[in-house]
N, CA, C and O atoms as a DFTB+ gen file, in Angstrom:
572 C
 N C O
     1  1       1.050      -1.234       0.182
     2  2      -0.178      -0.028      -0.131
     3  2       0.822       1.396      -0.207
     4  3       1.411       1.821       0.787
     5  1       0.874       1.840      -1.139
     6  2       1.798       3.037      -1.289
     7  2       1.371       4.081      -0.601
     8  3       0.150       4.147      -0.459
     9  1       2.063       4.975      -0.097
    10  2       1.557       6.163       0.443
    11  2       2.253       7.389      -0.091
    12  3       3.266       7.346      -0.790
    13  1       1.502       8.716       0.370
    14  2       2.593      10.034      -0.453
    15  2       3.923       9.877       0.066
    16  3       4.881      10.390      -0.513
    17  1       4.029       9.308       0.958
    18  2       5.784       9.304       1.480
    19  2       6.758       8.290       1.134
    20  3       7.968       8.474       0.998
    21  1       5.927       6.868       0.963
    22  2       6.892       5.645       0.519
    23  2       6.116       4.944      -0.660
    24  3       4.886       4.960      -0.687
    25  1       6.822       4.367      -1.573
    26  2       6.623       3.973      -2.664
    27  2       6.041       2.462      -2.209
    28  3       6.289       2.158      -1.042
    29  1       5.363       1.577      -2.938
    30  2       5.485       0.182      -2.837
    31  2       6.732      -0.621      -2.707
    32  3       6.976      -1.502      -1.882
    33  1       7.595      -0.086      -3.819
    34  2       8.948      -0.814      -3.533
    35  2       9.670      -0.437      -2.517
    36  3      10.404      -1.356      -2.153
    37  1       9.819       0.808      -1.708
    38  2      10.200       0.946      -0.744
    39  2       9.556       0.315       0.414
    40  3      10.303      -0.248       1.214
    41  1       8.293       0.317       0.634
    42  2       7.773      -0.612       1.500
    43  2       8.153      -1.860       1.650
    44  3       8.367      -2.395       2.738
    45  1       8.265      -2.427       0.465
    46  2       8.706      -3.951       0.278
    47  2      10.283      -3.801       0.711
    48  3      10.703      -4.900       1.070
    49  1      11.069      -2.995       0.769
    50  2      12.558      -2.957       0.788
    51  2      12.309      -3.032       2.633
    52  3      12.769      -3.961       3.297
    53  1      11.526      -1.902       3.230
    54  2      11.679      -1.994       4.601
    55  2      11.222      -3.394       5.104
    56  3      11.749      -3.796       6.141
    57  1      10.509      -4.001       4.628
    58  2      10.002      -5.183       5.118
    59  2      11.188      -6.215       5.184
    60  3      11.360      -6.921       6.178
    61  1      12.011      -6.266       4.052
    62  2      13.361      -6.844       4.060
    63  2      14.224      -6.263       5.019
    64  3      14.962      -7.079       5.571
    65  1      14.343      -5.057       5.383
    66  2      15.360      -4.402       6.447
    67  2      14.721      -5.106       7.698
    68  3      15.479      -5.768       8.406
    69  1      13.450      -5.024       8.015
    70  2      12.836      -5.608       9.159
    71  2      13.581      -6.947       9.591
    72  3      14.237      -7.233      10.592
    73  1      13.159      -7.796       8.225
    74  2      13.798      -9.308       8.227
    75  2      15.383      -9.432       8.491
    76  3      15.822     -10.211       9.337
    77  1      16.161      -8.653       7.746
    78  2      17.510      -8.523       8.032
    79  2      17.851      -8.257       9.507
    80  3      18.642      -8.941      10.157
    81  1      17.177      -7.200       9.965
    82  2      17.379      -6.537      11.562
    83  2      17.251      -7.681      12.637
    84  3      17.901      -7.846      13.669
    85  1      16.242      -8.410      12.108
    86  2      15.740      -9.221      13.151
    87  2      16.565     -10.763      13.242
    88  3      16.548     -11.547      14.191
    89  1      17.401     -10.928      11.708
    90  2      18.017     -12.132      11.792
    91  2      18.776     -12.823      12.818
    92  3      18.679     -14.024      13.071
    93  1      19.576     -11.944      13.420
    94  2      20.801     -12.316      14.318
    95  2      20.378     -11.912      15.917
    96  3      21.191     -11.781      16.831
    97  1      19.018     -11.760      16.019
    98  2      18.433     -11.671      17.611
    99  2      17.152     -12.262      17.628
   100  3      16.480     -12.443      16.612
   101  1      16.790     -12.579      18.831
   102  2      15.368     -12.909      19.172
   103  2      14.335     -11.785      19.107
   104  3      13.117     -11.964      19.112
   105  1      14.993     -10.540      19.042
   106  2      13.939      -9.219      19.054
   107  2      13.011      -9.253      17.713
   108  3      13.277      -9.755      16.621
   109  1      11.885      -8.589      18.120
   110  2      10.874      -8.092      17.117
   111  2      10.698      -6.691      16.745
   112  3      10.603      -5.820      17.610
   113  1      10.642      -6.395      15.290
   114  2      10.252      -4.968      14.931
   115  2       8.990      -4.933      14.144
   116  3       8.649      -5.721      13.263
   117  1       8.531      -4.190      14.470
   118  2       7.194      -3.758      13.731
   119  2       7.220      -2.284      13.228
   120  3       7.699      -1.430      13.975
   121  1       6.688      -1.904      11.896
   122  2       6.537      -0.634      11.789
   123  2       4.948      -0.523      11.179
   124  3       4.429      -1.295      10.373
   125  1       4.379       0.596      11.771
   126  2       2.882       0.698      11.845
   127  2       2.923       2.692      11.023
   128  3       3.344       3.738      11.519
   129  1       2.358       2.439       9.827
   130  2       1.977       3.642       9.135
   131  2       0.438       4.406       9.495
   132  3      -0.492       3.994       8.802
   133  1       0.225       5.095      10.152
   134  2      -0.954       5.872      10.639
   135  2      -1.483       7.246       9.729
   136  3      -0.899       8.325       9.628
   137  1      -2.354       6.968       9.314
   138  2      -3.010       8.168       8.376
   139  2      -4.290       8.712       9.027
   140  3      -4.860       9.640       8.453
   141  1      -4.700       8.317       9.951
   142  2      -6.139       8.570      10.488
   143  2      -5.859       9.326      11.833
   144  3      -6.827      10.009      12.167
   145  1      -5.044       9.373      12.494
   146  2      -5.007      10.052      13.852
   147  2      -4.799      11.442      13.503
   148  3      -4.213      11.805      12.483
   149  1      -5.272      12.168      14.334
   150  2      -5.412      13.669      14.345
   151  2      -4.540      14.317      15.609
   152  3      -3.797      15.285      15.448
   153  1      -4.718      13.698      16.794
   154  2      -4.195      13.846      17.901
   155  2      -4.023      12.993      18.760
   156  3      -4.680      11.963      18.605
   157  1      -3.193      13.063      19.853
   158  2      -2.939      11.987      20.714
   159  2      -2.271      11.053      20.039
   160  3      -2.825       9.966      19.870
   161  1      -1.019      11.268      19.544
   162  2      -0.403       9.870      18.260
   163  2       0.210       8.954      19.676
   164  3       0.170       7.728      19.566
   165  1       0.634       9.404      20.669
   166  2       1.455       8.320      21.621
   167  2       0.397       7.532      22.113
   168  3       0.549       6.316      22.224
   169  1      -0.711       8.112      22.435
   170  2      -1.909       7.061      23.239
   171  2      -2.074       6.164      22.134
   172  3      -2.056       4.956      22.371
   173  1      -2.272       6.677      20.667
   174  2      -2.787       5.493      19.796
   175  2      -1.419       4.684      19.531
   176  3      -1.772       3.592      19.086
   177  1      -0.423       4.722      19.585
   178  2       0.948       4.289      19.425
   179  2       0.826       2.960      20.208
   180  3       0.844       1.826      19.729
   181  1       0.685       3.354      21.633
   182  2       0.364       2.300      22.416
   183  2      -0.560       1.533      22.196
   184  3      -0.352       0.336      21.995
   185  1      -1.691       2.032      22.188
   186  2      -2.871       0.836      21.539
   187  2      -2.233      -0.123      20.507
   188  3      -2.110      -1.331      20.711
   189  1      -1.770       0.625      19.184
   190  2      -1.411      -0.319      18.264
   191  2      -0.192      -1.353      18.681
   192  3      -0.116      -2.495      18.228
   193  1       0.755      -0.777      19.618
   194  2       1.656      -1.810      20.152
   195  2       0.946      -2.922      20.890
   196  3       1.448      -4.032      20.712
   197  1      -0.148      -2.865      21.706
   198  2      -0.757      -4.091      22.352
   199  2      -1.530      -4.692      21.240
   200  3      -1.488      -5.922      21.225
   201  1      -2.357      -4.018      20.125
   202  2      -2.862      -4.715      19.162
   203  2      -2.266      -5.480      18.490
   204  3      -2.809      -6.556      18.241
   205  1      -0.903      -5.183      17.945
   206  2      -0.070      -6.033      17.213
   207  2       0.771      -7.226      18.108
   208  3       1.583      -7.987      17.581
   209  1       0.471      -7.240      19.361
   210  2       0.752      -8.038      20.375
   211  2       2.213      -7.827      20.648
   212  3       2.793      -8.672      21.330
   213  1       2.911      -6.719      20.158
   214  2       4.367      -6.685      20.709
   215  2       4.794      -6.839      22.223
   216  3       5.978      -6.926      22.549
   217  1       3.789      -6.865      23.091
   218  2       3.774      -6.870      24.623
   219  2       3.747      -8.554      24.571
   220  3       3.866      -9.061      25.686
   221  1       3.664      -9.125      23.896
   222  2       3.546     -10.727      24.197
   223  2       4.771     -11.618      23.785
   224  3       4.680     -12.833      23.961
   225  1       5.947     -11.063      23.229
   226  2       6.977     -11.839      22.679
   227  2       7.670     -12.339      24.271
   228  3       7.490     -11.860      25.391
   229  1       8.438     -13.388      23.855
   230  2       8.899     -14.457      25.164
   231  2       9.865     -13.407      25.781
   232  3       9.955     -13.564      26.999
   233  1      10.575     -12.436      25.321
   234  2      11.590     -11.957      26.292
   235  2      11.407     -10.415      26.049
   236  3      12.323      -9.593      26.088
   237  1       9.944     -10.123      25.765
   238  2       9.505      -8.674      26.001
   239  2      10.528      -7.821      25.065
   240  3      10.951      -6.783      25.573
   241  1      10.902      -8.094      23.959
   242  2      11.841      -7.324      23.296
   243  2      11.644      -6.905      22.001
   244  3      12.634      -6.814      21.275
   245  1      10.736      -6.678      21.645
   246  2       9.862      -5.887      20.682
   247  2      10.024      -4.465      20.569
   248  3      10.197      -3.775      21.574
   249  1       9.973      -3.918      19.259
   250  2       9.963      -2.680      19.144
   251  2       8.802      -2.017      18.033
   252  3       8.499      -2.677      17.039
   253  1       8.296      -0.907      18.242
   254  2       7.538      -0.490      17.337
   255  2       7.658       0.935      16.810
   256  3       7.633       1.933      17.531
   257  1       7.797       0.935      15.408
   258  2       8.061       2.541      14.920
   259  2       6.700       3.014      14.468
   260  3       6.378       2.858      13.290
   261  1       5.840       3.611      15.377
   262  2       4.798       4.396      14.892
   263  2       4.909       5.583      14.364
   264  3       5.446       6.519      14.956
   265  1       4.195       5.693      12.688
   266  2       4.566       7.063      12.087
   267  2       3.182       7.533      11.519
   268  3       2.257       6.886      11.028
   269  1       3.328       8.706      11.719
   270  2       2.091       9.518      11.406
   271  2       3.009      10.541      10.369
   272  3       3.712      11.480      10.741
   273  1       2.844      10.191       9.309
   274  2       3.691      11.326       8.383
   275  2       3.018      12.751       8.099
   276  3       3.581      13.836       7.955
   277  1       1.655      12.443       8.059
   278  2       0.753      13.720       8.007
   279  2       0.772      14.918       9.244
   280  3       0.718      16.147       9.244
   281  1       0.870      13.971      10.179
   282  2       1.169      14.919      11.535
   283  2       2.614      14.968      11.942
   284  3       2.956      15.279      13.083
   285  1       3.391      14.677      11.053
   286  2       5.152      14.877      11.442
   287  2       5.114      14.067      12.864
   288  3       5.591      14.631      13.849
   289  1       4.681      13.046      12.963
   290  2       4.936      12.559      14.649
   291  2       5.340      10.951      14.331
   292  3       4.848      10.137      13.549
   293  1       6.356      10.871      15.202
   294  2       6.894       9.467      15.209
   295  2       6.903       8.988      16.908
   296  3       7.133       9.833      17.773
   297  1       6.721       8.041      17.138
   298  2       6.587       7.279      18.263
   299  2       7.450       5.797      18.259
   300  3       7.105       4.954      17.430
   301  1       8.338       5.557      18.998
   302  2       9.231       4.511      18.929
   303  2       8.811       3.938      20.282
   304  3       8.771       4.707      21.242
   305  1       8.489       2.628      20.437
   306  2       8.128       2.193      21.683
   307  2       9.039       0.818      22.021
   308  3       8.856      -0.140      21.270
   309  1       9.670       0.726      22.730
   310  2      10.668      -0.659      22.998
   311  2       9.964      -1.120      24.122
   312  3       9.671      -0.342      25.030
   313  1       9.624      -2.472      24.154
   314  2       8.975      -3.216      25.316
   315  2       9.950      -3.600      26.308
   316  3      11.116      -3.862      26.013
   317  1       9.464      -3.638      27.537
   318  2      10.356      -3.850      29.063
   319  2      11.633      -4.531      28.716
   320  3      12.665      -4.189      29.294
   321  1      11.641      -5.575      27.713
   322  2      12.989      -6.024      27.848
   323  2      14.071      -5.288      27.183
   324  3      15.097      -4.941      27.767
   325  1      13.821      -5.065      25.978
   326  2      14.960      -4.246      25.262
   327  2      14.899      -2.665      26.107
   328  3      15.916      -1.972      26.099
   329  1      13.849      -2.258      26.699
   330  2      13.851      -0.955      27.246
   331  2      14.888      -1.007      28.655
   332  3      15.415       0.017      29.091
   333  1      15.047      -2.107      29.162
   334  2      15.822      -2.317      30.255
   335  2      17.129      -2.393      29.973
   336  3      17.985      -2.218      30.840
   337  1      17.389      -2.650      28.793
   338  2      18.997      -3.008      28.144
   339  2      19.559      -1.895      27.595
   340  3      20.781      -1.751      27.588
   341  1      18.628      -0.895      27.020
   342  2      19.043       0.451      26.567
   343  2      18.597       1.670      27.294
   344  3      17.451       1.730      27.740
   345  1      19.577       2.797      27.457
   346  2      19.054       3.982      28.043
   347  2      18.067       4.633      27.411
   348  3      18.040       4.506      26.186
   349  1      17.111       5.408      28.008
   350  2      16.374       6.498      27.407
   351  2      16.765       7.325      26.348
   352  3      16.089       7.761      25.416
   353  1      18.092       7.500      26.650
   354  2      18.920       8.429      25.555
   355  2      19.090       7.578      24.427
   356  3      18.966       8.145      23.341
   357  1      19.318       6.480      24.410
   358  2      19.288       5.537      22.903
   359  2      17.694       6.067      22.309
   360  3      17.692       6.958      21.459
   361  1      16.815       5.685      22.626
   362  2      15.683       6.163      22.118
   363  2      15.718       7.407      21.571
   364  3      15.667       7.687      20.373
   365  1      15.827       8.308      22.713
   366  2      15.829       9.960      22.163
   367  2      16.523      10.014      21.002
   368  3      15.893      10.279      19.977
   369  1      17.815       9.797      20.942
   370  2      18.917       9.837      19.928
   371  2      18.207       9.349      18.459
   372  3      18.229       9.974      17.399
   373  1      17.600       8.092      18.724
   374  2      17.139       7.575      17.451
   375  2      16.042       8.206      16.904
   376  3      15.823       8.196      15.693
   377  1      15.312       8.773      17.744
   378  2      13.974       9.474      17.251
   379  2      14.597      11.003      16.755
   380  3      14.177      11.665      15.806
   381  1      15.429      11.267      17.442
   382  2      15.882      12.574      16.869
   383  2      16.578      12.514      15.355
   384  3      16.406      13.335      14.454
   385  1      17.211      11.605      15.329
   386  2      17.929      11.039      13.999
   387  2      16.985      11.159      12.933
   388  3      17.009      11.930      11.974
   389  1      15.835       9.954      13.358
   390  2      14.676       9.914      12.002
   391  2      13.811      11.014      11.667
   392  3      13.486      11.361      10.531
   393  1      13.400      11.630      12.979
   394  2      12.484      13.091      12.689
   395  2      13.619      13.993      11.746
   396  3      13.377      14.151      10.549
   397  1      14.562      14.430      12.207
   398  2      15.516      15.058      11.382
   399  2      15.812      14.684      10.123
   400  3      16.120      15.585       9.343
   401  1      15.791      13.424       9.683
   402  2      15.693      13.262       8.281
   403  2      14.407      13.306       7.793
   404  3      14.210      13.768       6.669
   405  1      13.413      12.854       8.537
   406  2      11.845      13.047       7.846
   407  2      11.892      14.485       7.317
   408  3      11.701      14.677       6.117
   409  1      12.196      15.749       8.350
   410  2      12.203      16.861       7.700
   411  2      12.989      17.433       6.675
   412  3      12.749      18.584       6.312
   413  1      14.029      16.680       6.090
   414  2      14.414      16.816       4.692
   415  2      13.834      15.914       3.961
   416  3      14.296      15.827       2.824
   417  1      12.897      15.144       4.247
   418  2      12.009      14.218       3.045
   419  2      12.680      12.889       3.024
   420  3      12.139      12.049       2.305
   421  1      13.719      12.544       3.649
   422  2      14.327      11.269       3.644
   423  2      13.415      10.127       4.499
   424  3      13.807       9.511       5.489
   425  1      12.328      10.033       3.962
   426  2      11.303       9.177       4.851
   427  2      11.769       7.653       4.754
   428  3      11.733       7.026       5.812
   429  1      12.156       7.059       3.734
   430  2      12.565       5.774       3.649
   431  2      13.612       5.381       4.237
   432  3      13.622       4.410       4.994
   433  1      14.932       6.311       3.876
   434  2      16.194       5.871       4.443
   435  2      16.280       6.165       5.699
   436  3      17.272       5.804       6.332
   437  1      15.190       6.923       6.339
   438  2      15.369       7.256       7.701
   439  2      14.810       6.137       8.682
   440  3      15.202       5.940       9.832
   441  1      13.927       5.522       8.077
   442  2      13.383       4.173       8.659
   443  2      14.029       3.062       8.649
   444  3      13.940       2.194       9.517
   445  1      14.876       3.013       7.441
   446  2      15.420       2.011       7.030
   447  2      16.746       2.023       8.030
   448  3      17.128       1.136       8.794
   449  1      17.205       3.074       7.816
   450  2      18.389       3.327       9.361
   451  2      17.965       2.906      10.543
   452  3      18.497       1.942      11.094
   453  1      16.906       3.609      11.104
   454  2      16.274       3.353      12.462
   455  2      15.933       1.881      12.668
   456  3      16.204       1.451      13.789
   457  1      15.337       0.939      11.714
   458  2      15.219      -0.342      11.640
   459  2      16.503      -1.130      12.041
   460  3      16.616      -1.914      12.983
   461  1      17.526      -0.727      11.054
   462  2      18.861      -1.614      11.313
   463  2      19.412      -1.135      12.528
   464  3      19.830      -1.938      13.362
   465  1      19.454      -0.033      12.697
   466  2      20.529       0.282      13.862
   467  2      19.455      -0.444      15.472
   468  3      20.043      -1.104      16.329
   469  1      18.226      -0.208      15.559
   470  2      17.561      -0.868      16.184
   471  2      18.019      -2.691      16.328
   472  3      18.264      -3.304      17.368
   473  1      18.017      -3.183      14.995
   474  2      18.563      -4.585      15.183
   475  2      19.855      -4.972      15.462
   476  3      20.262      -6.044      15.911
   477  1      20.591      -3.745      15.071
   478  2      21.979      -3.757      16.101
   479  2      21.911      -4.020      17.405
   480  3      22.702      -4.847      17.858
   481  1      20.921      -3.352      18.312
   482  2      21.044      -3.090      19.420
   483  2      20.456      -4.763      19.955
   484  3      21.068      -5.553      20.675
   485  1      19.048      -4.942      19.307
   486  2      18.586      -6.354      19.696
   487  2      19.700      -7.315      19.614
   488  3      20.024      -8.049      20.547
   489  1      20.283      -7.282      18.443
   490  2      21.704      -8.500      18.737
   491  2      22.529      -8.164      19.784
   492  3      22.764      -9.147      20.487
   493  1      23.078      -7.116      20.171
   494  2      23.842      -6.819      21.244
   495  2      23.200      -7.466      22.614
   496  3      23.945      -7.997      23.438
   497  1      22.004      -7.407      22.784
   498  2      21.379      -7.699      24.008
   499  2      20.563      -9.030      23.740
   500  3      20.172      -9.648      24.730
   501  1      20.314      -9.457      22.637
   502  2      19.101     -10.729      22.609
   503  2      19.795     -11.570      21.384
   504  3      19.155     -11.683      20.338
   505  1      21.156     -12.188      21.504
   506  2      21.495     -12.691      20.201
   507  2      20.896     -14.160      20.261
   508  3      20.822     -14.815      21.301
   509  1      20.529     -14.540      19.161
   510  2      20.253     -15.905      18.931
   511  2      20.931     -16.913      19.100
   512  3      21.912     -17.204      18.416
   513  1      20.352     -17.761      20.314
   514  2      21.222     -18.924      20.928
   515  2      20.371     -20.249      20.494
   516  3      19.760     -20.823      21.395
   517  1      20.291     -20.801      19.081
   518  2      19.431     -21.781      18.866
   519  2      18.443     -21.653      17.768
   520  3      18.806     -21.092      16.734
   521  1      17.493     -22.012      17.853
   522  2      16.363     -21.724      16.791
   523  2      15.891     -20.323      17.130
   524  3      15.744     -19.939      18.290
   525  1      15.659     -19.569      16.040
   526  2      15.158     -18.161      15.970
   527  2      13.720     -18.321      15.300
   528  3      13.462     -18.456      14.104
   529  1      12.858     -18.269      16.381
   530  2      11.550     -18.373      15.546
   531  2      10.737     -16.869      15.551
   532  3      10.711     -15.993      16.416
   533  1      10.276     -16.926      14.602
   534  2       9.801     -15.036      14.095
   535  2       8.313     -15.120      14.871
   536  3       7.267     -15.549      14.385
   537  1       8.513     -14.624      16.124
   538  2       7.305     -14.713      16.805
   539  2       6.240     -13.385      16.136
   540  3       5.074     -13.436      16.526
   541  1       6.442     -12.752      15.605
   542  2       5.448     -11.700      14.778
   543  2       5.799     -11.769      13.586
   544  3       6.807     -12.331      13.158
   545  1       4.800     -11.071      12.845
   546  2       4.848     -10.842      11.130
   547  2       5.717      -9.655      11.039
   548  3       5.773      -8.815      11.938
   549  1       6.413      -9.591       9.916
   550  2       7.473      -8.570       9.392
   551  2       6.753      -7.544       8.657
   552  3       7.366      -6.507       8.405
   553  1       5.514      -7.672       8.263
   554  2       4.974      -6.651       7.089
   555  2       4.715      -5.313       8.011
   556  3       4.438      -5.365       9.210
   557  1       4.823      -4.370       7.410
   558  2       4.209      -3.143       7.978
   559  2       2.789      -2.723       7.622
   560  3       2.404      -2.608       6.459
   561  1       2.015      -2.496       8.724
   562  2       0.805      -2.092       8.909
   563  2       0.327      -0.662       8.892
   564  3       0.901       0.346       9.306
   565  1      -0.833      -0.798       8.331
   566  2      -1.391       0.617       8.203
   567  2      -2.848       1.150       8.706
   568  3      -3.794       0.364       8.738
   569  1      -2.974       2.301       9.038
   570  2      -4.499       2.453       9.476
   571  2      -4.719       3.903       8.851
   572  3      -5.812       4.459       8.950
């Protein structure tokens, strides 16, 4: 589903980036693009986090990138497992980088970089030790 900000090809490439980022860790990454919310994006992001079952992973190490391009709003939510390993300043830095790139119109590259950077953190703290079951789908969701 193409948006005014990402092509279908870029969306497919982001799914591949999610797969790559998750490959060497037990962590899960999801991207949700919201085109309907007019206010209280953070509250909606937490609702989406739960609806997508990101709070149900075995090691509580899922991360959601909730993006509302129209509202110029990004929420990054790390579940309790990954949040306990990285400091709030990590999330703040990642958020600042992505939103600064969004401001330049670099939507695809900013999201891809954020996904891959998150994958490195997940690999550092939640490396694969045996079978790596994909607990959640990798596709990007929309509302």
